[in-house]
Amino acid sequence: MLDLRFSDAELARRRDHITTFIREQVETAGAEGAVLGLSGGIDSTLTAYLTVDALGTERVHGLVLPAHVSSDDNMSDAERVAQNLEISYDVIEIEPIVDSLLQAYPEAEGDREAVGNARARVRAVLNYLVANHENRLVVGTGNRSEAAVGYFTKYGDGAVDCHPIGNLYKGQVRQLARHVGVPEDLAAKTATAELWADQTDEEELGVSYETLDSILAAHVDGPLSVAATARLLEIDEETVATVRGMYERSEHKRSVPPAPEPLE
């Protein structure tokens, strides 16, 4: 696999670059601060650390938004992050809201993907409810790897005002997290979106993050062909082509919704 790790100097530069970006986003919008969802995972944890670094504790508000599929360990970790950073936070159970959606449209009951995405969208609505009320921006927690293959919910966790770690591959997220002082058990924990029970990101993606990062860097973001990437990484071409297909099929999730070309 490719070595995508940053040097110590580059880690410091990335930290400064991201915290400056967060401050500029908030100041340009005339906002009072930031709201972000805390899942207990590494992406939201790193984003929280960087946002506090950029704005200070008083200007950051965390939301812990458990559903019945959320593990107690992850929700406990989410609260631990808020407490360690000394930021204000609220815990809001989202399952009653999801249940009300299914009462309105019971045909979706049992559709794991549809209901899982509904949970992500309910969280987005709550993020913006709090952000609008407090004149804050919603800070996203998505990384470069997941964005590239569409591994996020459109108008769910993708519905944010900015993506501070959006240029970092997943392995780089873990590396920067360690650099800024995130506890090792959080930096190393298994990634899961927890949209349904016992879900893990790598199992759903069908590829490890190490392999995904390398394919993206060499082929999707880089110049190498499918065949050359497979040779370089010593993997089969089908895996590279699968990732390429995920990237192409998810383009609509990374773009502004299209409209017809104007008539002349």
CSV table of C-alpha atoms in Angstrom, one decimal:
chain,number,residue,atom,x,y,z
A,1,MET,CA,0.0,0.0,0.0
A,2,LEU,CA,1.1,3.6,-0.4
A,3,ASP,CA,2.6,5.5,2.5
A,4,LEU,CA,0.3,8.5,2.7
A,5,ARG,CA,1.5,9.6,6.2
A,6,PHE,CA,2.4,13.2,6.9
A,7,SER,CA,5.8,14.2,8.3
A,8,ASP,CA,5.8,16.0,11.7
A,9,ALA,CA,6.2,19.3,9.9
A,10,GLU,CA,3.3,18.6,7.6
A,11,LEU,CA,1.1,17.6,10.5
A,12,ALA,CA,1.7,20.9,12.1
A,13,ARG,CA,1.0,22.7,8.8
A,14,ARG,CA,-2.3,20.8,8.3
A,15,ARG,CA,-3.4,21.6,11.8
A,16,ASP,CA,-2.8,25.3,11.4
A,17,HIS,CA,-4.4,25.2,7.9
A,18,ILE,CA,-7.6,23.5,9.1
A,19,THR,CA,-8.0,25.7,12.2
A,20,THR,CA,-7.6,28.8,10.2
A,21,PHE,CA,-10.2,27.5,7.7
A,22,ILE,CA,-12.7,27.0,10.5
A,23,ARG,CA,-12.2,30.4,11.9
A,24,GLU,CA,-12.5,32.0,8.5
A,25,GLN,CA,-15.7,30.1,7.8
A,26,VAL,CA,-17.3,31.2,11.0
A,27,GLU,CA,-16.2,34.8,10.7
A,28,THR,CA,-17.2,35.2,7.1
A,29,ALA,CA,-20.7,33.9,7.9
A,30,GLY,CA,-21.0,36.3,10.9
A,31,ALA,CA,-21.7,33.3,13.1
A,32,GLU,CA,-21.2,33.0,16.8
A,33,GLY,CA,-19.6,29.6,16.7
A,34,ALA,CA,-20.0,26.0,15.6
A,35,VAL,CA,-22.3,23.0,16.1
A,36,LEU,CA,-21.2,19.5,15.3
A,37,GLY,CA,-22.5,16.0,15.8
A,38,LEU,CA,-20.4,13.8,18.1
A,39,SER,CA,-20.6,10.1,17.3
A,40,GLY,CA,-17.7,8.8,19.3
A,41,GLY,CA,-15.9,8.0,16.0
A,42,ILE,CA,-12.6,9.3,14.9
A,43,ASP,CA,-13.8,11.7,12.3
A,44,SER,CA,-16.1,13.7,14.6
A,45,THR,CA,-13.6,13.4,17.4
A,46,LEU,CA,-10.8,14.9,15.4
A,47,THR,CA,-13.1,17.6,14.0
A,48,ALA,CA,-14.2,18.5,17.5
A,49,TYR,CA,-10.6,18.9,18.7
A,50,LEU,CA,-9.7,21.1,15.7
A,51,THR,CA,-12.9,23.2,16.1
A,52,VAL,CA,-12.1,23.9,19.7
A,53,ASP,CA,-8.5,24.7,18.7
A,54,ALA,CA,-9.9,27.2,16.2
A,55,LEU,CA,-12.7,28.8,18.2
A,56,GLY,CA,-12.3,28.0,21.9
A,57,THR,CA,-14.5,25.9,24.1
A,58,GLU,CA,-17.3,28.5,24.5
A,59,ARG,CA,-18.0,28.8,20.8
A,60,VAL,CA,-18.4,25.0,20.1
A,61,HIS,CA,-21.6,23.1,20.9
A,62,GLY,CA,-21.7,19.3,20.5
A,63,LEU,CA,-24.7,17.2,19.8
A,64,VAL,CA,-24.8,13.5,20.8
A,65,LEU,CA,-27.7,12.0,18.8
A,66,PRO,CA,-28.2,8.3,19.7
A,67,ALA,CA,-30.6,5.9,18.0
A,68,HIS,CA,-31.6,2.5,19.2
A,69,VAL,CA,-28.9,1.0,16.9
A,70,SER,CA,-26.2,3.2,18.6
A,71,SER,CA,-23.8,1.3,20.8
A,72,ASP,CA,-23.5,2.4,24.4
A,73,ASP,CA,-19.7,2.5,24.0
A,74,ASN,CA,-19.8,4.9,21.1
A,75,MET,CA,-22.3,7.2,22.8
A,76,SER,CA,-20.2,7.1,26.0
A,77,ASP,CA,-17.1,8.0,23.9
A,78,ALA,CA,-19.0,10.9,22.2
A,79,GLU,CA,-19.9,12.3,25.7
A,80,ARG,CA,-16.3,11.7,26.8
A,81,VAL,CA,-15.0,13.8,23.9
A,82,ALA,CA,-17.3,16.7,24.8
A,83,GLN,CA,-16.3,16.5,28.5
A,84,ASN,CA,-12.6,16.2,27.7
A,85,LEU,CA,-12.8,19.3,25.5
A,86,GLU,CA,-15.1,21.1,28.1
A,87,ILE,CA,-17.6,22.1,25.5
A,88,SER,CA,-21.4,22.4,26.0
A,89,TYR,CA,-23.3,19.4,24.6
A,90,ASP,CA,-26.8,18.0,24.5
A,91,VAL,CA,-27.9,14.3,24.2
A,92,ILE,CA,-31.1,14.0,22.0
A,93,GLU,CA,-32.6,10.6,21.3
A,94,ILE,CA,-33.6,10.5,17.6
A,95,GLU,CA,-35.5,7.2,17.5
A,96,PRO,CA,-38.9,8.8,18.4
A,97,ILE,CA,-38.5,11.2,15.4
A,98,VAL,CA,-37.6,8.3,13.1
A,99,ASP,CA,-40.6,6.4,14.5
A,100,SER,CA,-42.8,9.3,13.6
A,101,LEU,CA,-41.5,9.2,10.0
A,102,LEU,CA,-42.3,5.5,9.8
A,103,GLN,CA,-45.8,6.1,11.2
A,104,ALA,CA,-46.3,8.6,8.4
A,105,TYR,CA,-44.9,6.2,5.8
A,106,PRO,CA,-45.1,2.6,7.2
A,107,GLU,CA,-44.1,1.1,3.8
A,108,ALA,CA,-40.5,1.9,4.6
A,109,GLU,CA,-40.5,-0.2,7.8
A,110,GLY,CA,-37.8,-2.8,7.5
A,111,ASP,CA,-35.9,-1.1,4.7
A,112,ARG,CA,-32.5,-1.0,6.4
A,113,GLU,CA,-30.9,1.5,4.0
A,114,ALA,CA,-33.9,3.9,3.8
A,115,VAL,CA,-34.4,3.9,7.6
A,116,GLY,CA,-30.6,4.2,8.2
A,117,ASN,CA,-30.5,7.2,5.9
A,118,ALA,CA,-33.5,8.7,7.6
A,119,ARG,CA,-31.6,8.6,10.9
A,120,ALA,CA,-28.7,10.5,9.3
A,121,ARG,CA,-31.1,13.1,7.9
A,122,VAL,CA,-32.9,13.5,11.3
A,123,ARG,CA,-29.5,14.2,12.8
A,124,ALA,CA,-28.9,16.9,10.1
A,125,VAL,CA,-32.2,18.6,10.9
A,126,LEU,CA,-31.3,18.7,14.6
A,127,ASN,CA,-27.9,20.1,13.9
A,128,TYR,CA,-29.4,22.9,11.9
A,129,LEU,CA,-32.2,23.5,14.4
A,130,VAL,CA,-29.6,24.2,17.1
A,131,ALA,CA,-27.2,26.0,14.8
A,132,ASN,CA,-29.9,28.4,13.5
A,133,HIS,CA,-31.2,29.0,17.1
A,134,GLU,CA,-27.7,29.9,18.3
A,135,ASN,CA,-26.4,31.6,15.1
A,136,ARG,CA,-23.7,29.0,14.6
A,137,LEU,CA,-22.4,27.1,11.6
A,138,VAL,CA,-22.8,23.3,11.2
A,139,VAL,CA,-19.3,21.8,11.0
A,140,GLY,CA,-19.1,18.6,9.0
A,141,THR,CA,-17.0,15.6,10.0
A,142,GLY,CA,-16.6,13.9,6.6
A,143,ASN,CA,-13.2,12.8,5.3
A,144,ARG,CA,-11.8,12.6,1.8
A,145,SER,CA,-12.0,8.8,1.4
A,146,GLU,CA,-15.6,8.5,2.2
A,147,ALA,CA,-16.6,11.5,0.2
A,148,ALA,CA,-14.8,10.1,-2.9
A,149,VAL,CA,-16.9,6.9,-2.9
A,150,GLY,CA,-20.1,8.4,-1.7
A,151,TYR,CA,-20.0,6.8,1.7
A,152,PHE,CA,-22.2,9.4,3.3
A,153,THR,CA,-25.9,10.2,3.3
A,154,LYS,CA,-27.0,12.9,0.9
A,155,TYR,CA,-28.7,15.7,2.9
A,156,GLY,CA,-27.7,13.7,6.0
A,157,ASP,CA,-24.1,13.8,7.3
A,158,GLY,CA,-23.4,15.5,4.0
A,159,ALA,CA,-25.6,18.4,4.9
A,160,VAL,CA,-23.2,20.8,6.6
A,161,ASP,CA,-21.7,24.3,6.1
A,162,CYS,CA,-18.1,23.2,5.8
A,163,HIS,CA,-15.9,20.1,5.9
A,164,PRO,CA,-12.7,20.8,7.8
A,165,ILE,CA,-11.2,17.4,7.4
A,166,GLY,CA,-12.6,16.9,3.9
A,167,ASN,CA,-9.1,16.8,2.3
A,168,LEU,CA,-7.7,14.1,4.6
A,169,TYR,CA,-7.7,10.4,3.7
A,170,LYS,CA,-9.0,8.1,6.5
A,171,GLY,CA,-5.5,7.0,7.5
A,172,GLN,CA,-4.4,10.7,7.7
A,173,VAL,CA,-7.4,11.4,9.9
A,174,ARG,CA,-6.1,8.9,12.4
A,175,GLN,CA,-2.6,10.3,12.2
A,176,LEU,CA,-3.6,13.9,12.7
A,177,ALA,CA,-5.9,12.9,15.6
A,178,ARG,CA,-2.9,11.4,17.4
A,179,HIS,CA,-0.9,14.6,16.6
A,180,VAL,CA,-3.5,16.8,18.3
A,181,GLY,CA,-3.8,14.6,21.4
A,182,VAL,CA,-6.9,12.4,20.8
A,183,PRO,CA,-6.7,9.4,23.1
A,184,GLU,CA,-5.3,6.3,21.4
A,185,ASP,CA,-8.4,4.2,22.0
A,186,LEU,CA,-10.4,6.7,20.0
A,187,ALA,CA,-7.8,7.2,17.3
A,188,ALA,CA,-7.6,3.5,16.6
A,189,LYS,CA,-11.2,2.4,17.1
A,190,THR,CA,-13.2,0.5,14.4
A,191,ALA,CA,-15.1,2.9,12.1
A,192,THR,CA,-18.9,2.6,12.0
A,193,ALA,CA,-21.7,4.9,10.8
A,194,GLU,CA,-24.1,3.0,13.1
A,195,LEU,CA,-27.0,3.5,10.7
A,196,TRP,CA,-28.1,0.0,11.6
A,197,ALA,CA,-27.1,-2.6,14.1
A,198,ASP,CA,-23.6,-4.2,14.0
A,199,GLN,CA,-22.6,-2.2,10.9
A,200,THR,CA,-18.9,-1.5,10.2
A,201,ASP,CA,-17.6,0.8,7.5
A,202,GLU,CA,-15.0,-1.5,6.0
A,203,GLU,CA,-17.4,-4.4,5.9
A,204,GLU,CA,-20.0,-2.3,4.1
A,205,LEU,CA,-17.4,-0.7,1.7
A,206,GLY,CA,-16.0,-4.2,0.9
A,207,VAL,CA,-12.4,-2.9,1.2
A,208,SER,CA,-10.1,-1.8,4.0
A,209,TYR,CA,-9.5,1.9,4.5
A,210,GLU,CA,-5.8,1.3,3.9
A,211,THR,CA,-6.5,-0.2,0.5
A,212,LEU,CA,-9.2,2.4,-0.3
A,213,ASP,CA,-6.9,5.3,0.5
A,214,SER,CA,-4.2,3.9,-1.7
A,215,ILE,CA,-6.5,3.3,-4.6
A,216,LEU,CA,-7.9,6.8,-4.4
A,217,ALA,CA,-4.5,8.4,-4.2
A,218,ALA,CA,-3.0,6.4,-7.0
A,219,HIS,CA,-5.9,6.1,-9.4
A,220,VAL,CA,-8.9,8.3,-8.7
A,221,ASP,CA,-7.0,11.4,-7.5
A,222,GLY,CA,-3.7,10.3,-9.1
A,223,PRO,CA,-2.6,9.5,-12.7
A,224,LEU,CA,-2.4,5.7,-12.7
A,225,SER,CA,-4.6,3.4,-14.7
A,226,VAL,CA,-6.6,0.6,-13.2
A,227,ALA,CA,-4.0,-1.9,-14.3
A,228,ALA,CA,-1.0,0.2,-13.1
A,229,THR,CA,-2.7,0.8,-9.7
A,230,ALA,CA,-3.3,-2.9,-9.3
A,231,ARG,CA,0.3,-3.7,-10.0
A,232,LEU,CA,1.6,-1.0,-7.8
A,233,LEU,CA,-0.5,-2.0,-4.8
A,234,GLU,CA,-0.3,-5.7,-5.6
A,235,ILE,CA,-4.1,-6.2,-5.6
A,236,ASP,CA,-6.5,-7.4,-8.3
A,237,GLU,CA,-7.8,-5.1,-11.0
A,238,GLU,CA,-11.4,-5.8,-10.0
A,239,THR,CA,-10.9,-4.1,-6.6
A,240,VAL,CA,-9.5,-1.0,-8.2
A,241,ALA,CA,-12.4,-1.0,-10.8
A,242,THR,CA,-14.9,-1.4,-8.0
A,243,VAL,CA,-13.6,1.6,-6.2
A,244,ARG,CA,-13.6,3.5,-9.5
A,245,GLY,CA,-17.2,2.6,-10.0
A,246,MET,CA,-18.2,3.8,-6.5
A,247,TYR,CA,-16.5,7.1,-7.3
A,248,GLU,CA,-18.4,7.5,-10.6
A,249,ARG,CA,-21.8,6.5,-9.3
A,250,SER,CA,-21.6,8.8,-6.3
A,251,GLU,CA,-20.7,12.0,-8.3
A,252,HIS,CA,-24.2,13.3,-7.8
A,253,LYS,CA,-23.7,13.3,-4.0
A,254,ARG,CA,-20.7,15.6,-4.3
A,255,SER,CA,-22.3,18.1,-6.7
A,256,VAL,CA,-25.0,20.8,-6.5
A,257,PRO,CA,-28.2,19.3,-7.7
A,258,PRO,CA,-28.3,19.8,-11.5
A,259,ALA,CA,-30.7,22.0,-13.5
A,260,PRO,CA,-31.3,22.0,-17.2
A,261,GLU,CA,-29.1,24.2,-19.3
A,262,PRO,CA,-30.7,27.6,-19.9
A,263,LEU,CA,-32.5,28.0,-23.2
A,264,GLU,CA,-31.2,30.6,-25.6
